[in-house]
Amino acid sequence: MSVQKILINGEWIESNSGETFESINPATEQSLGTFQKGNREDVKSAIDAAEDAFEKWSNFPAPKRGEILLKAYQLLKQNKQRLGELVTKEMGKVLPEGLGDVQEAIDMTAYMAAEGRRLFGHTTPSELPDKFCMTIRRPIGVVGLISPWNFPVAIPSWKIMPALICGNTVVFKPASDTPLCAIEFVKILEQAGLPDGVVNLVTGPGQEAGDEIATNPKIRMVSFTGSRDVGLDVTKKAGLKKVGLELGGKNGIIIMDDADLDLALEGVVWGGFGTTGQRCTAASRVLVHEKVKGRFMDMFLERTQKLKLGDGLKKDTDVGPLINEKAREKVDKYTHIGLDEGANLVYGGRKLGGKGFFYQPTIFTDAAPDMRIAQEEIFGPTVSVIEVKNLKEAIEVMNSVKYGLSSSIYTRDINKAFKAIQGIEAGLTYVNSSTIGSEVHLPFGGVKDTGNGTREGGILGVEEFSEVKTVYVDYSGKLQKAQIDAE
Ligand code: UN1
């Protein structure tokens, strides 16, 4: 099997470390190849290459940068099937979701390619005569991008595409569980004609490579998606760099007594067990009205029993494996925590034997809102069902966690829907739809400990990866004093 390399200044080379690691298919435990264990020295070289490439790239007209993205868009489309299968093999999600992961990157690339002819600033009148005021967008510089394994093509695209269209150059460190998806994605950018050094890729463990990205003063911005603890660490180390964070979630679905229960069931199963619960936006809590809880639980159990675990490449598989054994251990640990806390385990709670990191979809009922299983991010197929009496209590329970990424309410009452939209503390609220399903042209991100207020996607994604410069042009030919002459 081939030994993969890292990309620095347009050349695929070996790491200084002389060390490698394997990427494992989580469904079969077979190796997908050998990868370079990049170290600090590699990251420093990548940063230097990005710094050297910056002047030319940032001065290359944005519409021309957009043309390269447009070419990448075409190549991604042509390679969708191959890349989608690779996502399934390396990350484990079922093939329709693997293809969806790639589609999200295709969409983001198209969106950002077109941004090359916008990148709007503002103009606004001056308080003085013969004076012109505007804002323009400038690139930030060299940006460090650290991406997770759960969306191994989509999330890199959320970071790389806006970074490029804004004129930044990139040092990209993908998660160590999905290096091959990252390499194949970057190869598409190369094929699209991206100049050498504009995107540099270093695979390897976060502790060394990620740490260098966070601390190196030549990097002006770090964008990180991953756990809260690592996000906090990146922030501390990054000093005054701009930091974009998208951290965890403990997302909930509210089911009111007037909800369409069939529809709510679809949303809960998709939100809770889609991607085997390994989404920041996964629905790990269901806050169900006491009047419909019994009926809903019968439906939920019946439906969950029918879910088929297996290799995501197989057509009849509903739920794929967890990413690795450590993740499975964590999910299992939370099953025991839930039992110890006195929640009622009504389904699942076990590892499957044999190859692959499979874990049964797991349902707890009678969970109290303050139990650890209802408060902490498990990142697996574990759903805690909490009974609520009314909308007010549902919103209180929804907001009782430290995270605030996604949320959802099922109701037929428009007033209740809008009260929930207003009252829920989250970056995303869905009405009559699950907690997942964001689209690339809308902002994505959360409140509270989910991040630091930045958003990816849409126009806010452009904002994240650019600086705003305010420009005043005085064409009066004399000294005019703002605030003083304007009286
Ligand atoms: C994530 O969970 O890490 O809405 C990202 C969604 C996807 C993106 C999720 N489009 O769930």
CSV table of C-alpha atoms and ligand atoms in Angstrom, one decimal:
chain,number,residue,atom,x,y,z
A,1,MET,CA,0.0,0.0,0.0
A,2,SER,CA,1.2,3.4,-0.9
A,3,VAL,CA,3.0,5.7,1.6
A,4,GLN,CA,1.3,9.1,1.4
A,5,LYS,CA,3.3,12.4,1.7
A,6,ILE,CA,2.7,15.9,3.0
A,7,LEU,CA,2.4,18.9,0.6
A,8,ILE,CA,4.8,21.8,1.1
A,9,ASN,CA,5.3,24.5,-1.6
A,10,GLY,CA,3.8,22.3,-4.3
A,11,GLU,CA,5.9,19.3,-3.5
A,12,TRP,CA,4.8,16.0,-1.9
A,13,ILE,CA,7.5,15.1,0.5
A,14,GLU,CA,8.2,13.0,3.5
A,15,SER,CA,8.1,14.3,7.0
A,16,ASN,CA,11.2,15.3,8.9
A,17,SER,CA,10.1,13.0,11.7
A,18,GLY,CA,10.8,9.8,9.7
A,19,GLU,CA,7.7,8.5,11.4
A,20,THR,CA,4.4,7.4,9.9
A,21,PHE,CA,0.9,6.3,11.0
A,22,GLU,CA,-2.0,4.3,9.5
A,23,SER,CA,-5.5,5.3,8.6
A,24,ILE,CA,-8.0,2.6,9.5
A,25,ASN,CA,-11.4,1.9,7.9
A,26,PRO,CA,-13.6,1.8,11.1
A,27,ALA,CA,-16.0,-0.8,9.6
A,28,THR,CA,-13.4,-3.3,8.6
A,29,GLU,CA,-10.3,-2.3,10.6
A,30,GLN,CA,-8.3,-2.5,7.4
A,31,SER,CA,-5.6,0.0,6.7
A,32,LEU,CA,-6.2,2.6,4.0
A,33,GLY,CA,-2.5,3.5,3.8
A,34,THR,CA,0.5,4.9,5.6
A,35,PHE,CA,0.8,8.7,6.3
A,36,GLN,CA,3.5,11.0,7.4
A,37,LYS,CA,3.6,11.9,11.1
A,38,GLY,CA,4.3,15.6,10.5
A,39,ASN,CA,6.1,17.5,13.3
A,40,ARG,CA,6.9,21.1,14.2
A,41,GLU,CA,9.6,21.4,11.6
A,42,ASP,CA,7.2,20.3,8.8
A,43,VAL,CA,4.6,22.8,10.0
A,44,LYS,CA,7.3,25.6,10.1
A,45,SER,CA,8.3,24.8,6.5
A,46,ALA,CA,4.6,24.8,5.5
A,47,ILE,CA,4.1,28.2,7.1
A,48,ASP,CA,7.2,29.6,5.4
A,49,ALA,CA,5.9,28.3,2.0
A,50,ALA,CA,2.5,29.9,2.7
A,51,GLU,CA,4.1,33.1,3.7
A,52,ASP,CA,6.2,33.2,0.4
A,53,ALA,CA,3.1,32.5,-1.7
A,54,PHE,CA,1.0,35.1,0.0
A,55,GLU,CA,2.0,38.2,-1.9
A,56,LYS,CA,1.3,36.8,-5.3
A,57,TRP,CA,-1.9,35.0,-4.3
A,58,SER,CA,-3.3,38.0,-2.4
A,59,ASN,CA,-2.6,40.3,-5.4
A,60,PHE,CA,-4.1,37.8,-7.9
A,61,PRO,CA,-7.5,39.3,-8.7
A,62,ALA,CA,-10.3,37.7,-6.7
A,63,PRO,CA,-12.4,36.8,-9.8
A,64,LYS,CA,-9.4,34.9,-11.1
A,65,ARG,CA,-9.1,33.2,-7.7
A,66,GLY,CA,-12.7,32.4,-8.2
A,67,GLU,CA,-12.0,30.7,-11.6
A,68,ILE,CA,-9.6,28.3,-9.9
A,69,LEU,CA,-12.3,27.5,-7.4
A,70,LEU,CA,-14.8,27.0,-10.2
A,71,LYS,CA,-12.4,24.5,-11.8
A,72,ALA,CA,-12.1,22.7,-8.4
A,73,TYR,CA,-15.9,22.7,-8.2
A,74,GLN,CA,-16.1,20.9,-11.6
A,75,LEU,CA,-13.4,18.4,-10.5
A,76,LEU,CA,-15.2,17.7,-7.2
A,77,LYS,CA,-18.4,17.0,-9.1
A,78,GLN,CA,-16.6,14.7,-11.5
A,79,ASN,CA,-15.0,12.9,-8.5
A,80,LYS,CA,-18.1,12.9,-6.3
A,81,GLN,CA,-18.7,9.1,-6.3
A,82,ARG,CA,-15.0,8.2,-5.7
A,83,LEU,CA,-14.6,10.8,-2.9
A,84,GLY,CA,-17.9,9.8,-1.3
A,85,GLU,CA,-16.9,6.2,-1.2
A,86,LEU,CA,-13.6,7.2,0.3
A,87,VAL,CA,-15.4,9.2,3.0
A,88,THR,CA,-17.4,6.1,3.9
A,89,LYS,CA,-14.3,3.9,3.9
A,90,GLU,CA,-12.2,6.3,6.0
A,91,MET,CA,-14.8,7.8,8.3
A,92,GLY,CA,-17.5,5.2,8.4
A,93,LYS,CA,-20.6,7.1,7.6
A,94,VAL,CA,-23.1,5.4,5.2
A,95,LEU,CA,-22.6,6.0,1.5
A,96,PRO,CA,-25.5,8.4,1.0
A,97,GLU,CA,-24.0,10.5,3.8
A,98,GLY,CA,-20.5,10.1,2.4
A,99,LEU,CA,-21.8,11.5,-0.9
A,100,GLY,CA,-23.6,14.3,1.0
A,101,ASP,CA,-20.3,15.2,2.7
A,102,VAL,CA,-18.7,15.7,-0.8
A,103,GLN,CA,-21.8,17.5,-2.1
A,104,GLU,CA,-21.5,20.0,0.8
A,105,ALA,CA,-17.9,20.7,-0.4
A,106,ILE,CA,-19.1,21.1,-4.0
A,107,ASP,CA,-21.8,23.6,-2.8
A,108,MET,CA,-19.3,25.5,-0.7
A,109,THR,CA,-16.8,25.7,-3.6
A,110,ALA,CA,-19.5,27.0,-6.0
A,111,TYR,CA,-20.6,29.6,-3.5
A,112,MET,CA,-17.1,30.8,-2.7
A,113,ALA,CA,-16.1,30.8,-6.4
A,114,ALA,CA,-18.8,33.3,-7.1
A,115,GLU,CA,-17.8,35.4,-4.0
A,116,GLY,CA,-14.7,36.3,-6.1
A,117,ARG,CA,-16.9,38.8,-8.0
A,118,ARG,CA,-18.5,40.1,-4.8
A,119,LEU,CA,-16.4,40.4,-1.6
A,120,PHE,CA,-18.5,43.4,-0.9
A,121,GLY,CA,-17.5,46.3,1.3
A,122,HIS,CA,-19.8,49.3,2.1
A,123,THR,CA,-19.9,52.8,1.0
A,124,THR,CA,-21.5,55.4,3.2
A,125,PRO,CA,-21.8,59.2,3.1
A,126,SER,CA,-19.2,61.3,5.0
A,127,GLU,CA,-20.2,63.9,7.5
A,128,LEU,CA,-17.9,66.3,5.6
A,129,PRO,CA,-18.2,67.6,2.0
A,130,ASP,CA,-15.9,66.2,-0.7
A,131,LYS,CA,-14.9,63.2,1.3
A,132,PHE,CA,-15.6,59.6,0.4
A,133,CYS,CA,-16.0,56.7,2.9
A,134,MET,CA,-15.8,53.0,2.2
A,135,THR,CA,-14.8,49.6,3.6
A,136,ILE,CA,-12.9,47.1,1.6
A,137,ARG,CA,-12.0,43.4,2.4
A,138,ARG,CA,-8.4,42.4,2.8
A,139,PRO,CA,-6.9,39.0,3.3
A,140,ILE,CA,-5.7,38.1,6.8
A,141,GLY,CA,-2.4,36.4,5.8
A,142,VAL,CA,-1.3,32.9,6.5
A,143,VAL,CA,-4.2,31.0,8.1
A,144,GLY,CA,-3.9,27.7,9.9
A,145,LEU,CA,-6.9,25.3,9.5
A,146,ILE,CA,-7.4,22.4,11.8
A,147,SER,CA,-10.3,20.2,10.7
A,148,PRO,CA,-12.1,17.2,12.3
A,149,TRP,CA,-12.7,13.7,11.0
A,150,ASN,CA,-16.5,13.7,11.0
A,151,PHE,CA,-16.9,15.7,7.9
A,152,PRO,CA,-13.6,15.0,6.3
A,153,VAL,CA,-14.3,16.7,3.0
A,154,ALA,CA,-17.1,19.2,3.8
A,155,ILE,CA,-15.5,20.9,6.8
A,156,PRO,CA,-12.1,21.4,5.1
A,157,SER,CA,-14.0,23.1,2.3
A,158,TRP,CA,-15.8,25.4,4.7
A,159,LYS,CA,-12.4,26.6,5.8
A,160,ILE,CA,-10.2,26.4,2.7
A,161,MET,CA,-12.6,27.9,0.1
A,162,PRO,CA,-13.4,31.1,1.9
A,163,ALA,CA,-9.8,31.4,3.0
A,164,LEU,CA,-8.7,31.2,-0.6
A,165,ILE,CA,-11.2,33.5,-2.2
A,166,CYS,CA,-10.3,36.1,0.4
A,167,GLY,CA,-6.7,35.9,-0.7
A,168,ASN,CA,-5.2,34.1,2.2
A,169,THR,CA,-2.7,31.3,2.0
A,170,VAL,CA,-3.2,28.1,4.0
A,171,VAL,CA,-1.5,25.6,6.3
A,172,PHE,CA,-4.0,22.7,6.6
A,173,LYS,CA,-3.8,20.1,9.3
A,174,PRO,CA,-6.6,17.5,8.9
A,175,ALA,CA,-7.6,15.1,11.7
A,176,SER,CA,-5.4,12.0,12.0
A,177,ASP,CA,-8.4,9.7,11.5
A,178,THR,CA,-9.1,10.9,8.0
A,179,PRO,CA,-5.8,12.0,6.3
A,180,LEU,CA,-6.6,10.3,3.0
A,181,CYS,CA,-9.8,12.4,2.4
A,182,ALA,CA,-7.7,15.5,3.1
A,183,ILE,CA,-5.0,14.5,0.7
A,184,GLU,CA,-7.5,13.7,-2.1
A,185,PHE,CA,-9.3,17.0,-1.6
A,186,VAL,CA,-6.0,19.0,-1.8
A,187,LYS,CA,-5.0,17.1,-4.9
A,188,ILE,CA,-8.2,18.4,-6.5
A,189,LEU,CA,-7.1,21.9,-5.7
A,190,GLU,CA,-3.7,21.2,-7.2
A,191,GLN,CA,-5.4,19.9,-10.3
A,192,ALA,CA,-7.6,23.0,-10.5
A,193,GLY,CA,-4.4,25.0,-10.9
A,194,LEU,CA,-3.8,26.4,-7.4
A,195,PRO,CA,-0.3,27.9,-7.4
A,196,ASP,CA,2.4,26.2,-5.3
A,197,GLY,CA,2.5,27.1,-1.6
A,198,VAL,CA,-1.0,28.5,-1.5
A,199,VAL,CA,-2.3,25.4,0.3
A,200,ASN,CA,0.1,23.3,2.2
A,201,LEU,CA,-0.9,20.1,3.9
A,202,VAL,CA,0.7,18.5,7.0
A,203,THR,CA,-0.8,15.3,8.4
A,204,GLY,CA,0.0,14.2,11.9
A,205,PRO,CA,-1.0,14.4,15.5
A,206,GLY,CA,-2.6,17.6,16.9
A,207,GLN,CA,-0.2,17.9,19.8
A,208,GLU,CA,2.8,18.8,17.6
A,209,ALA,CA,1.5,20.0,14.3
A,210,GLY,CA,-1.6,21.7,15.7
A,211,ASP,CA,0.4,23.3,18.5
A,212,GLU,CA,2.8,24.9,16.1
A,213,ILE,CA,-0.1,26.2,14.1
A,214,ALA,CA,-1.6,27.8,17.2
A,215,THR,CA,1.6,29.3,18.5
A,216,ASN,CA,3.6,30.3,15.4
A,217,PRO,CA,3.5,34.1,15.1
A,218,LYS,CA,3.6,34.0,11.3
A,219,ILE,CA,0.1,32.5,11.3
A,220,ARG,CA,-2.4,35.3,11.7
A,221,MET,CA,-5.6,33.3,12.1
A,222,VAL,CA,-6.5,29.8,13.3
A,223,SER,CA,-9.7,28.1,12.4
A,224,PHE,CA,-10.5,25.0,14.5
A,225,THR,CA,-13.4,22.6,14.6
A,226,GLY,CA,-13.3,20.0,17.3
A,227,SER,CA,-13.7,19.5,21.0
A,228,ARG,CA,-14.3,22.2,23.5
A,229,ASP,CA,-11.2,21.4,25.4
A,230,VAL,CA,-8.9,21.5,22.4
A,231,GLY,CA,-10.6,24.7,21.2
A,232,LEU,CA,-9.9,26.3,24.6
A,233,ASP,CA,-6.3,25.2,24.4
A,234,VAL,CA,-5.9,26.6,20.8
A,235,THR,CA,-7.4,29.9,22.0
A,236,LYS,CA,-5.0,30.2,24.9
A,237,LYS,CA,-2.0,29.4,22.8
A,238,ALA,CA,-3.0,31.6,19.8
A,239,GLY,CA,-2.5,34.9,21.8
A,240,LEU,CA,-3.8,37.8,19.7
A,241,LYS,CA,-4.3,35.8,16.5
A,242,LYS,CA,-7.8,35.7,15.1
A,243,VAL,CA,-9.4,32.4,16.2
A,244,GLY,CA,-12.5,30.8,14.6
A,245,LEU,CA,-14.0,28.0,16.7
A,246,GLU,CA,-16.7,25.5,16.1
A,247,LEU,CA,-16.8,23.2,19.2
A,248,GLY,CA,-19.3,20.8,20.6
A,249,GLY,CA,-23.0,20.6,21.0
A,250,LYS,CA,-25.7,19.0,23.2
A,251,ASN,CA,-28.5,19.6,20.8
A,252,GLY,CA,-32.1,18.9,21.6
A,253,ILE,CA,-35.3,18.2,19.8
A,254,ILE,CA,-38.5,19.5,21.5
A,255,ILE,CA,-41.6,17.5,20.7
A,256,MET,CA,-44.8,19.3,21.7
A,257,ASP,CA,-48.1,17.6,22.3
A,258,ASP,CA,-49.5,18.9,19.1
A,259,ALA,CA,-46.6,17.7,17.0
A,260,ASP,CA,-46.8,15.4,13.9
A,261,LEU,CA,-45.3,12.4,15.7
A,262,ASP,CA,-44.4,10.5,12.6
A,263,LEU,CA,-42.5,13.5,11.3
A,264,ALA,CA,-40.8,14.1,14.7
A,265,LEU,CA,-39.8,10.4,14.8
A,266,GLU,CA,-38.0,10.8,11.5
A,267,GLY,CA,-36.2,13.8,12.8
A,268,VAL,CA,-35.1,12.1,16.0
A,269,VAL,CA,-33.8,9.0,14.3
A,270,TRP,CA,-31.9,11.0,11.7
A,271,GLY,CA,-30.6,13.5,14.2
A,272,GLY,CA,-29.7,10.9,16.9
A,273,PHE,CA,-28.4,8.1,14.8
A,274,GLY,CA,-27.4,9.6,11.5
A,275,THR,CA,-23.6,9.7,11.2
A,276,THR,CA,-23.8,7.3,14.2
A,277,GLY,CA,-24.4,10.4,16.3
A,278,GLN,CA,-20.9,11.8,15.4
A,279,ARG,CA,-22.0,15.3,14.4
A,280,CYS,CA,-21.6,18.5,16.3
A,281,THR,CA,-25.2,19.0,15.4
A,282,ALA,CA,-26.5,15.5,16.4
A,283,ALA,CA,-29.7,15.4,18.4
A,284,SER,CA,-28.6,13.8,21.6
A,285,ARG,CA,-31.5,15.0,23.7
A,286,VAL,CA,-35.2,14.6,23.0
A,287,LEU,CA,-37.4,16.8,25.2
A,288,VAL,CA,-40.9,15.3,24.8
A,289,HIS,CA,-44.2,16.6,26.1
A,290,GLU,CA,-45.6,14.3,28.9
A,291,LYS,CA,-48.9,13.9,27.0
A,292,VAL,CA,-47.2,12.3,24.0
A,293,LYS,CA,-44.2,10.7,25.6
A,294,GLY,CA,-45.7,7.2,25.9
A,295,ARG,CA,-46.8,7.0,22.2
A,296,PHE,CA,-43.6,8.6,21.0
A,297,MET,CA,-41.5,6.1,22.9
A,298,ASP,CA,-43.3,3.1,21.5
A,299,MET,CA,-42.7,4.5,18.0
A,300,PHE,CA,-39.1,5.4,18.7
A,301,LEU,CA,-38.3,1.9,20.0
A,302,GLU,CA,-40.0,0.1,17.2
A,303,ARG,CA,-38.2,2.1,14.7
A,304,THR,CA,-34.7,1.9,16.3
A,305,GLN,CA,-35.0,-1.9,16.6
A,306,LYS,CA,-35.2,-2.0,12.8
A,307,LEU,CA,-32.0,-0.1,12.2
A,308,LYS,CA,-29.3,-2.2,10.7
A,309,LEU,CA,-25.7,-1.6,11.7
A,310,GLY,CA,-22.9,-2.4,9.2
A,311,ASP,CA,-20.4,-1.3,6.7
A,312,GLY,CA,-21.5,2.0,5.3
A,313,LEU,CA,-20.7,0.8,1.7
A,314,LYS,CA,-23.5,-1.8,1.9
A,315,LYS,CA,-26.8,-0.7,0.6
A,316,ASP,CA,-28.9,-2.0,3.5
A,317,THR,CA,-26.8,-0.4,6.2
A,318,ASP,CA,-28.6,2.3,8.3
A,319,VAL,CA,-25.9,3.1,10.9
A,320,GLY,CA,-22.2,2.8,10.4
A,321,PRO,CA,-19.4,2.3,13.0
A,322,LEU,CA,-17.8,4.8,15.3
A,323,ILE,CA,-14.6,6.3,14.2
A,324,ASN,CA,-12.2,4.3,16.4
A,325,GLU,CA,-12.0,2.1,19.5
A,326,LYS,CA,-11.3,5.1,21.7
A,327,ALA,CA,-14.6,6.7,20.6
A,328,ARG,CA,-16.4,3.5,21.2
A,329,GLU,CA,-14.9,3.2,24.7
A,330,LYS,CA,-16.2,6.8,25.4
A,331,VAL,CA,-19.7,6.0,24.2
A,332,ASP,CA,-19.7,2.8,26.4
A,333,LYS,CA,-18.4,4.8,29.4
A,334,TYR,CA,-21.4,7.1,29.0
A,335,THR,CA,-23.8,4.1,28.9
A,336,HIS,CA,-22.4,3.1,32.3
A,337,ILE,CA,-22.6,6.7,33.6
A,338,GLY,CA,-26.3,6.9,32.5
A,339,LEU,CA,-27.1,3.6,34.3
A,340,ASP,CA,-25.3,4.8,37.4
A,341,GLU,CA,-27.2,8.1,37.3
A,342,GLY,CA,-30.4,6.1,37.3
A,343,ALA,CA,-31.6,6.8,33.8
A,344,ASN,CA,-33.6,4.0,32.2
A,345,LEU,CA,-31.7,2.2,29.4
A,346,VAL,CA,-34.5,1.0,27.1
A,347,TYR,CA,-32.5,0.1,24.0
A,348,GLY,CA,-28.9,-0.7,23.0
A,349,GLY,CA,-26.0,0.1,25.2
A,350,ARG,CA,-23.6,-2.5,23.8
A,351,LYS,CA,-20.6,-2.9,21.5
A,352,LEU,CA,-21.0,-5.4,18.7
A,353,GLY,CA,-18.5,-8.2,18.6
A,354,GLY,CA,-16.3,-8.8,15.5
A,355,LYS,CA,-14.5,-6.4,13.3
A,356,GLY,CA,-15.3,-2.7,13.2
A,357,PHE,CA,-16.1,-0.2,15.9
A,358,PHE,CA,-19.8,-0.8,16.0
A,359,TYR,CA,-22.1,0.3,18.9
A,360,GLN,CA,-25.8,-0.2,19.1
A,361,PRO,CA,-28.0,2.8,18.9
A,362,THR,CA,-28.7,3.6,22.5
A,363,ILE,CA,-31.8,5.1,24.1
A,364,PHE,CA,-32.2,6.3,27.7
A,365,THR,CA,-35.5,7.5,29.0
A,366,ASP,CA,-36.4,9.2,32.3
A,367,ALA,CA,-33.2,11.2,32.0
A,368,ALA,CA,-33.0,14.2,34.3
A,369,PRO,CA,-31.8,17.4,32.6
A,370,ASP,CA,-28.8,17.7,34.9
A,371,MET,CA,-27.5,14.1,34.4
A,372,ARG,CA,-24.2,13.9,32.7
A,373,ILE,CA,-25.7,11.9,29.8
A,374,ALA,CA,-28.0,14.9,29.3
A,375,GLN,CA,-25.3,17.5,29.7
A,376,GLU,CA,-22.1,16.3,28.1
A,377,GLU,CA,-21.3,15.7,24.5
A,378,ILE,CA,-21.0,12.0,23.9
A,379,PHE,CA,-20.4,12.1,20.1
A,380,GLY,CA,-22.1,8.7,19.5
A,381,PRO,CA,-25.5,7.1,19.0
A,382,THR,CA,-26.8,7.8,22.4
A,383,VAL,CA,-30.1,9.7,22.8
A,384,SER,CA,-31.5,10.8,26.2
A,385,VAL,CA,-35.2,11.3,26.4
A,386,ILE,CA,-36.4,13.9,28.9
A,387,GLU,CA,-40.1,14.5,29.8
A,388,VAL,CA,-41.3,18.0,29.9
A,389,LYS,CA,-44.7,19.6,30.9
A,390,ASN,CA,-44.9,22.6,28.7
A,391,LEU,CA,-43.0,24.8,26.2
A,392,LYS,CA,-41.5,26.9,29.0
A,393,GLU,CA,-40.0,24.0,30.7
A,394,ALA,CA,-38.8,22.5,27.4
A,395,ILE,CA,-36.9,25.8,26.6
A,396,GLU,CA,-35.4,25.9,30.1
A,397,VAL,CA,-34.2,22.3,29.7
A,398,MET,CA,-32.9,23.0,26.2
A,399,ASN,CA,-30.9,26.0,27.5
A,400,SER,CA,-29.6,24.2,30.6
A,401,VAL,CA,-26.4,22.9,28.9
A,402,LYS,CA,-23.2,24.7,28.4
A,403,TYR,CA,-23.3,24.3,24.6
A,404,GLY,CA,-25.6,26.1,22.1
A,405,LEU,CA,-25.2,24.8,18.6
A,406,SER,CA,-28.3,23.4,17.1
A,407,SER,CA,-31.9,22.9,18.3
A,408,SER,CA,-35.3,21.9,16.9
A,409,ILE,CA,-39.0,22.0,17.8
A,410,TYR,CA,-41.8,19.9,16.4
A,411,THR,CA,-45.2,21.7,16.8
A,412,ARG,CA,-48.1,22.7,14.6
A,413,ASP,CA,-48.6,25.9,16.6
A,414,ILE,CA,-46.9,28.9,14.9
A,415,ASN,CA,-46.9,30.8,18.2
A,416,LYS,CA,-45.0,28.0,20.0
A,417,ALA,CA,-42.6,27.8,17.1
A,418,PHE,CA,-41.7,31.5,17.3
A,419,LYS,CA,-41.5,31.4,21.1
A,420,ALA,CA,-39.0,28.6,20.7
A,421,ILE,CA,-37.0,30.5,18.0
A,422,GLN,CA,-36.8,33.4,20.3
A,423,GLY,CA,-36.1,31.6,23.6
A,424,ILE,CA,-33.7,28.9,22.6
A,425,GLU,CA,-30.0,29.7,23.1
A,426,ALA,CA,-28.4,28.2,20.0
A,427,GLY,CA,-26.8,29.2,16.7
A,428,LEU,CA,-29.3,27.1,14.8
A,429,THR,CA,-33.0,26.4,15.4
A,430,TYR,CA,-35.0,24.2,13.1
A,431,VAL,CA,-38.8,24.1,13.0
A,432,ASN,CA,-40.4,20.7,12.1
A,433,SER,CA,-37.1,19.4,11.0
A,434,SER,CA,-34.2,17.7,12.7
A,435,THR,CA,-31.1,19.4,14.3
A,436,ILE,CA,-29.0,18.7,11.2
A,437,GLY,CA,-29.2,19.9,7.7
A,438,SER,CA,-27.4,23.2,7.4
A,439,GLU,CA,-26.8,24.7,4.0
A,440,VAL,CA,-23.5,26.3,2.9
A,441,HIS,CA,-24.9,29.7,2.1
A,442,LEU,CA,-26.2,30.3,5.6
A,443,PRO,CA,-24.1,30.9,8.7
A,444,PHE,CA,-23.1,27.9,10.8
A,445,GLY,CA,-21.9,28.1,14.4
A,446,GLY,CA,-23.1,28.3,17.9
A,447,VAL,CA,-23.5,30.3,21.1
A,448,LYS,CA,-22.1,29.8,24.6
A,449,ASP,CA,-19.3,27.2,24.8
A,450,THR,CA,-19.9,26.0,21.2
A,451,GLY,CA,-17.5,28.7,20.0
A,452,ASN,CA,-16.3,32.3,20.2
A,453,GLY,CA,-19.0,33.9,18.1
A,454,THR,CA,-17.5,33.3,14.7
A,455,ARG,CA,-19.6,31.6,12.0
A,456,GLU,CA,-18.7,29.5,9.0
A,457,GLY,CA,-20.5,29.5,5.7
A,458,GLY,CA,-22.4,32.1,3.9
A,459,ILE,CA,-21.3,35.7,3.9
A,460,LEU,CA,-20.2,35.4,7.5
A,461,GLY,CA,-17.7,32.7,6.3
A,462,VAL,CA,-16.2,35.4,4.1
A,463,GLU,CA,-16.1,37.8,7.1
A,464,GLU,CA,-14.4,35.2,9.1
A,465,PHE,CA,-11.5,34.9,6.7
A,466,SER,CA,-11.0,38.6,5.8
A,467,GLU,CA,-10.1,41.8,7.5
A,468,VAL,CA,-12.1,44.9,7.0
A,469,LYS,CA,-10.2,48.1,6.1
A,470,THR,CA,-11.9,51.4,6.4
A,471,VAL,CA,-10.9,53.9,3.8
A,472,TYR,CA,-11.4,57.7,3.8
A,473,VAL,CA,-10.7,59.7,0.6
A,474,ASP,CA,-10.7,63.4,1.1
A,475,TYR,CA,-10.9,65.2,-2.3
A,476,SER,CA,-11.6,68.7,-0.9
A,477,GLY,CA,-7.9,69.8,-1.2
A,478,LYS,CA,-7.9,71.2,2.3
A,479,LEU,CA,-7.6,69.8,5.9
A,480,GLN,CA,-11.1,68.9,7.1
A,481,LYS,CA,-11.5,67.8,10.7
A,482,ALA,CA,-14.1,65.1,11.5
A,483,GLN,CA,-16.3,66.0,14.5
A,484,ILE,CA,-14.9,69.5,14.6
A,485,ASP,CA,-15.6,71.0,11.2
A,486,ALA,CA,-18.8,69.0,10.8
A,487,GLU,CA,-20.7,70.9,13.4
B,1,UN1,C1,-21.0,18.9,12.1
B,1,UN1,O1,-21.9,18.4,12.7
B,1,UN1,O2,-19.8,18.9,12.5
B,1,UN1,O3,-26.1,20.3,9.3
B,1,UN1,C2,-21.2,19.7,10.9
B,1,UN1,C3,-25.3,19.4,9.4
B,1,UN1,C4,-24.1,19.3,8.4
B,1,UN1,C5,-22.9,19.9,9.0
B,1,UN1,C6,-22.6,19.3,10.3
B,1,UN1,N1,-24.5,20.1,7.2
B,1,UN1,O4,-25.4,18.6,10.2
